[in-house]
Every structure is written in structure tokens, then in C-alpha cells.
Tab-separated table of C-alpha atoms and ligand atoms in Angstrom:
chain	number	residue	atom	x	y	z
A	1	MET	CA	-80.683	19.307	-148.104
A	2	ILE	CA	-82.802	21.024	-145.473
A	3	PHE	CA	-81.490	24.564	-145.072
A	4	SER	CA	-83.010	27.277	-142.924
A	5	GLY	CA	-79.918	29.445	-142.452
A	6	SER	CA	-78.928	28.381	-138.909
A	7	THR	CA	-75.286	28.040	-137.869
A	8	SER	CA	-75.567	24.247	-137.731
A	9	ASN	CA	-77.208	24.181	-141.187
A	10	ILE	CA	-74.197	26.077	-142.516
A	11	SER	CA	-71.827	23.603	-140.803
A	12	THR	CA	-73.649	20.703	-142.465
A	13	LEU	CA	-73.540	22.389	-145.858
A	14	VAL	CA	-69.814	23.082	-145.468
A	15	HIS	CA	-69.246	19.502	-144.273
A	16	GLU	CA	-70.811	18.108	-147.457
A	17	LEU	CA	-68.878	20.638	-149.517
A	18	GLY	CA	-65.701	19.172	-147.993
A	19	HIS	CA	-66.714	15.724	-149.298
A	20	THR	CA	-67.338	17.281	-152.701
A	21	PHE	CA	-63.907	18.929	-152.703
A	22	HIS	CA	-62.287	15.593	-151.752
A	23	SER	CA	-63.939	13.803	-154.703
A	24	TYR	CA	-63.299	16.743	-157.042
A	25	VAL	CA	-59.521	16.837	-156.507
A	26	MET	CA	-59.331	13.071	-157.155
A	27	ARG	CA	-61.470	13.138	-160.303
A	28	ASP	CA	-58.623	12.561	-162.788
A	29	LEU	CA	-57.027	9.645	-160.894
A	30	PRO	CA	-57.572	6.019	-162.011
A	31	VAL	CA	-60.913	4.859	-160.637
A	32	PHE	CA	-59.429	2.454	-158.065
A	33	ASN	CA	-57.207	5.259	-156.751
A	34	GLN	CA	-60.307	7.377	-156.086
A	35	ARG	CA	-61.896	4.950	-153.632
A	36	TYR	CA	-60.405	6.144	-150.347
A	37	ALA	CA	-60.683	4.088	-147.163
A	38	MET	CA	-63.209	4.801	-144.429
A	39	ASN	CA	-60.637	6.060	-141.915
A	40	VAL	CA	-59.979	9.157	-144.058
A	41	ALA	CA	-63.558	9.494	-145.368
A	42	GLU	CA	-64.424	12.314	-142.945
A	43	THR	CA	-61.166	14.281	-142.999
A	44	ALA	CA	-61.923	16.720	-145.852
A	45	SER	CA	-65.449	17.263	-144.502
A	46	THR	CA	-64.380	18.088	-140.930
A	47	PHE	CA	-61.467	20.169	-142.248
A	48	ALA	CA	-63.908	22.288	-144.290
A	49	GLU	CA	-66.081	22.766	-141.188
A	50	LEU	CA	-63.096	23.990	-139.190
A	51	VAL	CA	-61.894	26.410	-141.893
A	52	VAL	CA	-65.302	28.044	-142.267
A	53	LEU	CA	-66.066	28.090	-138.535
A	54	ASN	CA	-62.758	29.747	-137.655
A	55	ALA	CA	-63.240	32.292	-140.452
A	56	THR	CA	-66.774	33.154	-139.335
A	57	ILE	CA	-65.633	33.548	-135.691
A	58	GLU	CA	-62.836	35.842	-136.834
A	59	ASN	CA	-65.180	37.930	-138.993
A	60	ALA	CA	-68.104	38.083	-136.542
A	61	VAL	CA	-69.195	41.709	-136.036
A	62	PHE	CA	-71.346	41.430	-132.901
A	63	ASP	CA	-70.433	39.819	-129.565
A	64	ALA	CA	-73.622	37.732	-129.526
A	65	GLU	CA	-72.774	36.417	-132.985
A	66	LYS	CA	-69.234	35.537	-131.886
A	67	ILE	CA	-70.473	33.792	-128.710
A	68	ASN	CA	-72.944	31.747	-130.743
A	69	LEU	CA	-70.208	30.670	-133.150
A	70	ILE	CA	-67.774	29.791	-130.345
A	71	ASP	CA	-70.556	27.713	-128.769
A	72	GLU	CA	-70.943	25.934	-132.114
A	73	LYS	CA	-67.207	25.239	-132.147
A	74	LEU	CA	-67.263	23.827	-128.592
A	75	SER	CA	-70.337	21.745	-129.431
A	76	ARG	CA	-68.388	20.166	-132.287
A	77	SER	CA	-65.800	18.898	-129.798
A	78	VAL	CA	-68.560	17.376	-127.646
A	79	ALA	CA	-70.113	15.796	-130.740
A	80	PHE	CA	-66.884	14.305	-132.072
A	81	MET	CA	-65.340	13.225	-128.779
A	82	MET	CA	-68.461	12.154	-126.824
A	83	ASN	CA	-71.470	11.564	-129.090
A	84	ILE	CA	-69.431	9.790	-131.768
A	85	HIS	CA	-67.403	7.996	-129.099
A	86	ALA	CA	-70.663	6.632	-127.596
A	87	ARG	CA	-71.560	5.223	-131.028
A	88	TYR	CA	-68.180	3.506	-131.225
A	89	ILE	CA	-68.525	1.977	-127.731
A	90	PHE	CA	-72.061	0.787	-128.543
A	91	GLU	CA	-71.017	-0.823	-131.817
A	92	ARG	CA	-67.941	-2.495	-130.291
A	93	ASN	CA	-70.070	-4.009	-127.480
A	94	LEU	CA	-72.763	-4.990	-129.979
A	95	TYR	CA	-70.282	-6.973	-132.091
A	96	ASP	CA	-68.856	-8.617	-128.962
A	97	GLU	CA	-72.287	-9.760	-127.737
A	98	ARG	CA	-73.529	-10.716	-131.195
A	99	GLN	CA	-70.933	-13.493	-131.262
A	100	GLN	CA	-72.926	-15.224	-128.497
A	101	GLY	CA	-76.322	-14.807	-130.226
A	102	THR	CA	-78.905	-12.292	-131.387
A	103	LEU	CA	-79.787	-9.218	-129.310
A	104	ASN	CA	-83.354	-8.015	-128.745
A	105	SER	CA	-84.424	-4.377	-128.627
A	106	SER	CA	-84.365	-4.220	-124.808
A	107	ARG	CA	-80.735	-5.293	-124.789
A	108	LEU	CA	-79.888	-2.798	-127.572
A	109	LYS	CA	-81.441	-0.039	-125.472
A	110	GLU	CA	-79.353	-1.075	-122.471
A	111	LEU	CA	-76.165	-1.176	-124.542
A	112	MET	CA	-76.932	2.257	-126.017
A	113	THR	CA	-77.545	3.845	-122.622
A	114	GLU	CA	-74.420	2.256	-121.121
A	115	ALA	CA	-72.328	3.498	-124.073
A	116	GLN	CA	-73.650	7.050	-123.719
A	117	LYS	CA	-73.001	7.065	-119.961
A	118	GLU	CA	-69.436	5.936	-120.545
A	119	ALA	CA	-68.735	8.382	-123.389
A	120	TYR	CA	-70.316	11.367	-121.624
A	121	GLN	CA	-68.751	10.373	-118.277
A	122	ASP	CA	-72.195	10.294	-116.600
A	123	ALA	CA	-72.524	14.038	-117.251
A	124	LEU	CA	-76.028	14.024	-118.771
A	125	ARG	CA	-79.381	14.186	-117.022
A	126	SER	CA	-81.056	11.888	-119.541
A	127	TYR	CA	-79.947	9.460	-122.251
A	128	HIS	CA	-81.277	8.259	-125.610
A	129	PRO	CA	-81.782	4.456	-125.483
A	130	MET	CA	-83.380	4.365	-128.961
A	131	PHE	CA	-80.482	6.166	-130.647
A	132	TRP	CA	-79.432	2.922	-132.381
A	133	ALA	CA	-82.779	2.920	-134.228
A	134	THR	CA	-82.606	6.544	-135.365
A	135	LYS	CA	-79.024	6.738	-136.642
A	136	LEU	CA	-78.579	5.677	-140.251
A	137	HIS	CA	-74.907	4.754	-139.881
A	138	PHE	CA	-75.608	1.728	-137.635
A	139	HIS	CA	-77.696	0.213	-140.426
A	140	ILE	CA	-75.098	0.477	-143.214
A	141	THR	CA	-74.085	-3.130	-142.653
A	142	GLY	CA	-71.374	-3.128	-145.312
A	143	VAL	CA	-69.468	-0.414	-143.430
A	144	PRO	CA	-69.089	-1.360	-139.755
A	145	PHE	CA	-67.848	1.275	-137.301
A	146	TYR	CA	-69.023	4.212	-139.417
A	147	ASN	CA	-68.304	6.450	-136.424
A	148	PHE	CA	-64.516	6.097	-136.096
A	149	PRO	CA	-63.929	8.120	-139.340
A	150	TYR	CA	-65.539	11.189	-137.696
A	151	THR	CA	-63.357	11.103	-134.584
A	152	PHE	CA	-60.273	10.346	-136.656
A	153	GLY	CA	-61.193	13.062	-139.185
A	154	TYR	CA	-61.787	15.569	-136.392
A	155	PHE	CA	-58.347	15.047	-134.857
A	156	PHE	CA	-56.552	14.666	-138.186
A	157	SER	CA	-58.096	17.822	-139.660
A	158	LEU	CA	-57.224	19.803	-136.507
A	159	GLY	CA	-53.652	18.581	-136.924
A	160	ILE	CA	-53.620	19.466	-140.636
A	161	TYR	CA	-55.010	22.934	-139.882
A	162	ASN	CA	-52.342	23.565	-137.223
A	163	ARG	CA	-49.560	22.356	-139.534
A	164	PHE	CA	-50.643	24.988	-142.066
A	165	LEU	CA	-50.633	27.690	-139.372
A	166	GLU	CA	-47.148	26.826	-138.117
A	167	ASP	CA	-45.423	26.137	-141.451
A	168	ASP	CA	-45.549	28.859	-144.128
A	169	SER	CA	-43.955	26.596	-146.714
A	170	LEU	CA	-47.143	24.467	-146.861
A	171	SER	CA	-49.715	25.528	-149.461
A	172	GLU	CA	-53.135	24.506	-150.729
A	173	ASP	CA	-51.331	22.227	-153.195
A	174	ASP	CA	-50.014	20.172	-150.261
A	175	TYR	CA	-53.542	19.746	-148.913
A	176	VAL	CA	-54.798	18.710	-152.352
A	177	SER	CA	-51.877	16.293	-152.689
A	178	LEU	CA	-52.732	14.794	-149.278
A	179	LEU	CA	-56.338	14.215	-150.333
A	180	ARG	CA	-55.252	12.717	-153.669
A	181	ASP	CA	-53.146	10.156	-151.785
A	182	THR	CA	-56.012	8.969	-149.554
A	183	ALA	CA	-56.920	5.991	-151.764
A	184	SER	CA	-53.408	4.814	-152.498
A	185	MET	CA	-51.357	5.263	-149.299
A	186	THR	CA	-51.692	4.468	-145.609
A	187	THR	CA	-52.683	7.465	-143.506
A	188	GLU	CA	-49.300	7.371	-141.759
A	189	ASP	CA	-47.519	7.543	-145.130
A	190	LEU	CA	-49.622	10.325	-146.647
A	191	ALA	CA	-49.240	12.418	-143.479
A	192	LYS	CA	-45.465	11.927	-143.561
A	193	LYS	CA	-45.231	12.752	-147.273
A	194	ASN	CA	-47.508	15.790	-147.391
A	195	LEU	CA	-47.270	17.311	-143.900
A	196	ASN	CA	-43.970	15.865	-142.708
A	197	VAL	CA	-45.530	14.605	-139.477
A	198	ASP	CA	-45.403	11.250	-137.736
A	199	LEU	CA	-48.937	10.098	-136.846
A	200	SER	CA	-47.579	7.408	-134.538
A	201	LYS	CA	-46.236	10.125	-132.197
A	202	THR	CA	-48.577	11.767	-129.699
A	203	ASP	CA	-47.170	15.304	-130.192
A	204	PHE	CA	-48.973	15.635	-133.542
B	301	ZN	ZN1	-69.458	13.341	-143.772
């Protein structure tokens, strides 16, 4: 991967390391029990980002360094809740319109801009109408909605992280067990079993 030592480069590296950890802890399971569903595909990766980011903020020596890292943390929330959300809105509207016929590039640009305006609540000065052409995930036709896993993973990993902070009886083994269940249980069930939380309730 491209690596020049910036904070966001480190986040990307850690993100991919999270994927690696997810696959690694499942390596001895039967092959069909290693193929986890898309909804949990970005949980280990976003969890790894959070662990490393919080640790680097805590260990930052200089104020400027700490401010930069906190900015990175806030930017993550914007990325997961607005940028990724815009992709979801775009794709949902695309599938709706596609049922009536094909869409040309002008219409795709309009849909992209409308989706970004909605997701960012009209807060930006300019938008990116060609984003649909530049983002790989829209073109992986076998995996529609390859944006939802990021938002889900962001919220789920925040919840997992907080469960570990509030409950001393949870250990790394519980996290590993949770990841090992991702290809054989529903997300609600694996959260109940390994974290003792109910995903259908808003308090989590
Ligand atoms: Zn990822």
C-alpha cells in the first residue's frame, strides 16, 4: 500500500490490519464458517482503527500532535456518518430508478449530488458529482450496498469498545470469540452471546 507516514496512512494500515486479524482468528474454522457476511465485514477493521487512534491520542506528547489526532477522530465520524451515508442514499436511489430503465451519466451525477446534499445536510460549499465513477465499491456488482458495512461496523465497533471499558469481566478472548462467530451466527445472536447486549435496543 501507499505509505508516507501521515496519520491517515496509519489509519488505513491499521484498518487493513483489522481485516487481517479477523481472518487470522478464523483460520482454523471449517471453510464455510470463515466466510462472514457483508454486514460484519468492516467491524474488525473499524475496531482496530478506534483502538489505535485512542491509544495514540492518549500517548500524544505535544498539544499540536494531540489536536491533529483528535481532528482525525472527528473526521472519521464525518466519513462514516455522512460520506458513507451519501453512498448508501445514492445506491438506494440508483436501484430504485434502474427498475424503470437505464441511467445516463448526467442522471448519475444528479443522483450523486442530491445524495451528498442530503447526507451532509447541505453543509458543504461544493459537491462531487463524479464520485460514483471514482469509488471502486460501486462497481463491485456482486456486492451491492458495499457502504452499509462501514456505517454498521463503525457503530458496532464503538459499542464493542465501550462494552470492554465498562465490563472488566470481558477479555480479548471474548472479542476473538465474537469475530469467530461472524460467519455462523446472526449479528444479533453473536452480540448477545459474546457481549451480552441486545442490538435491537437503542441504548446499545
Ligand atoms: Zn475495510
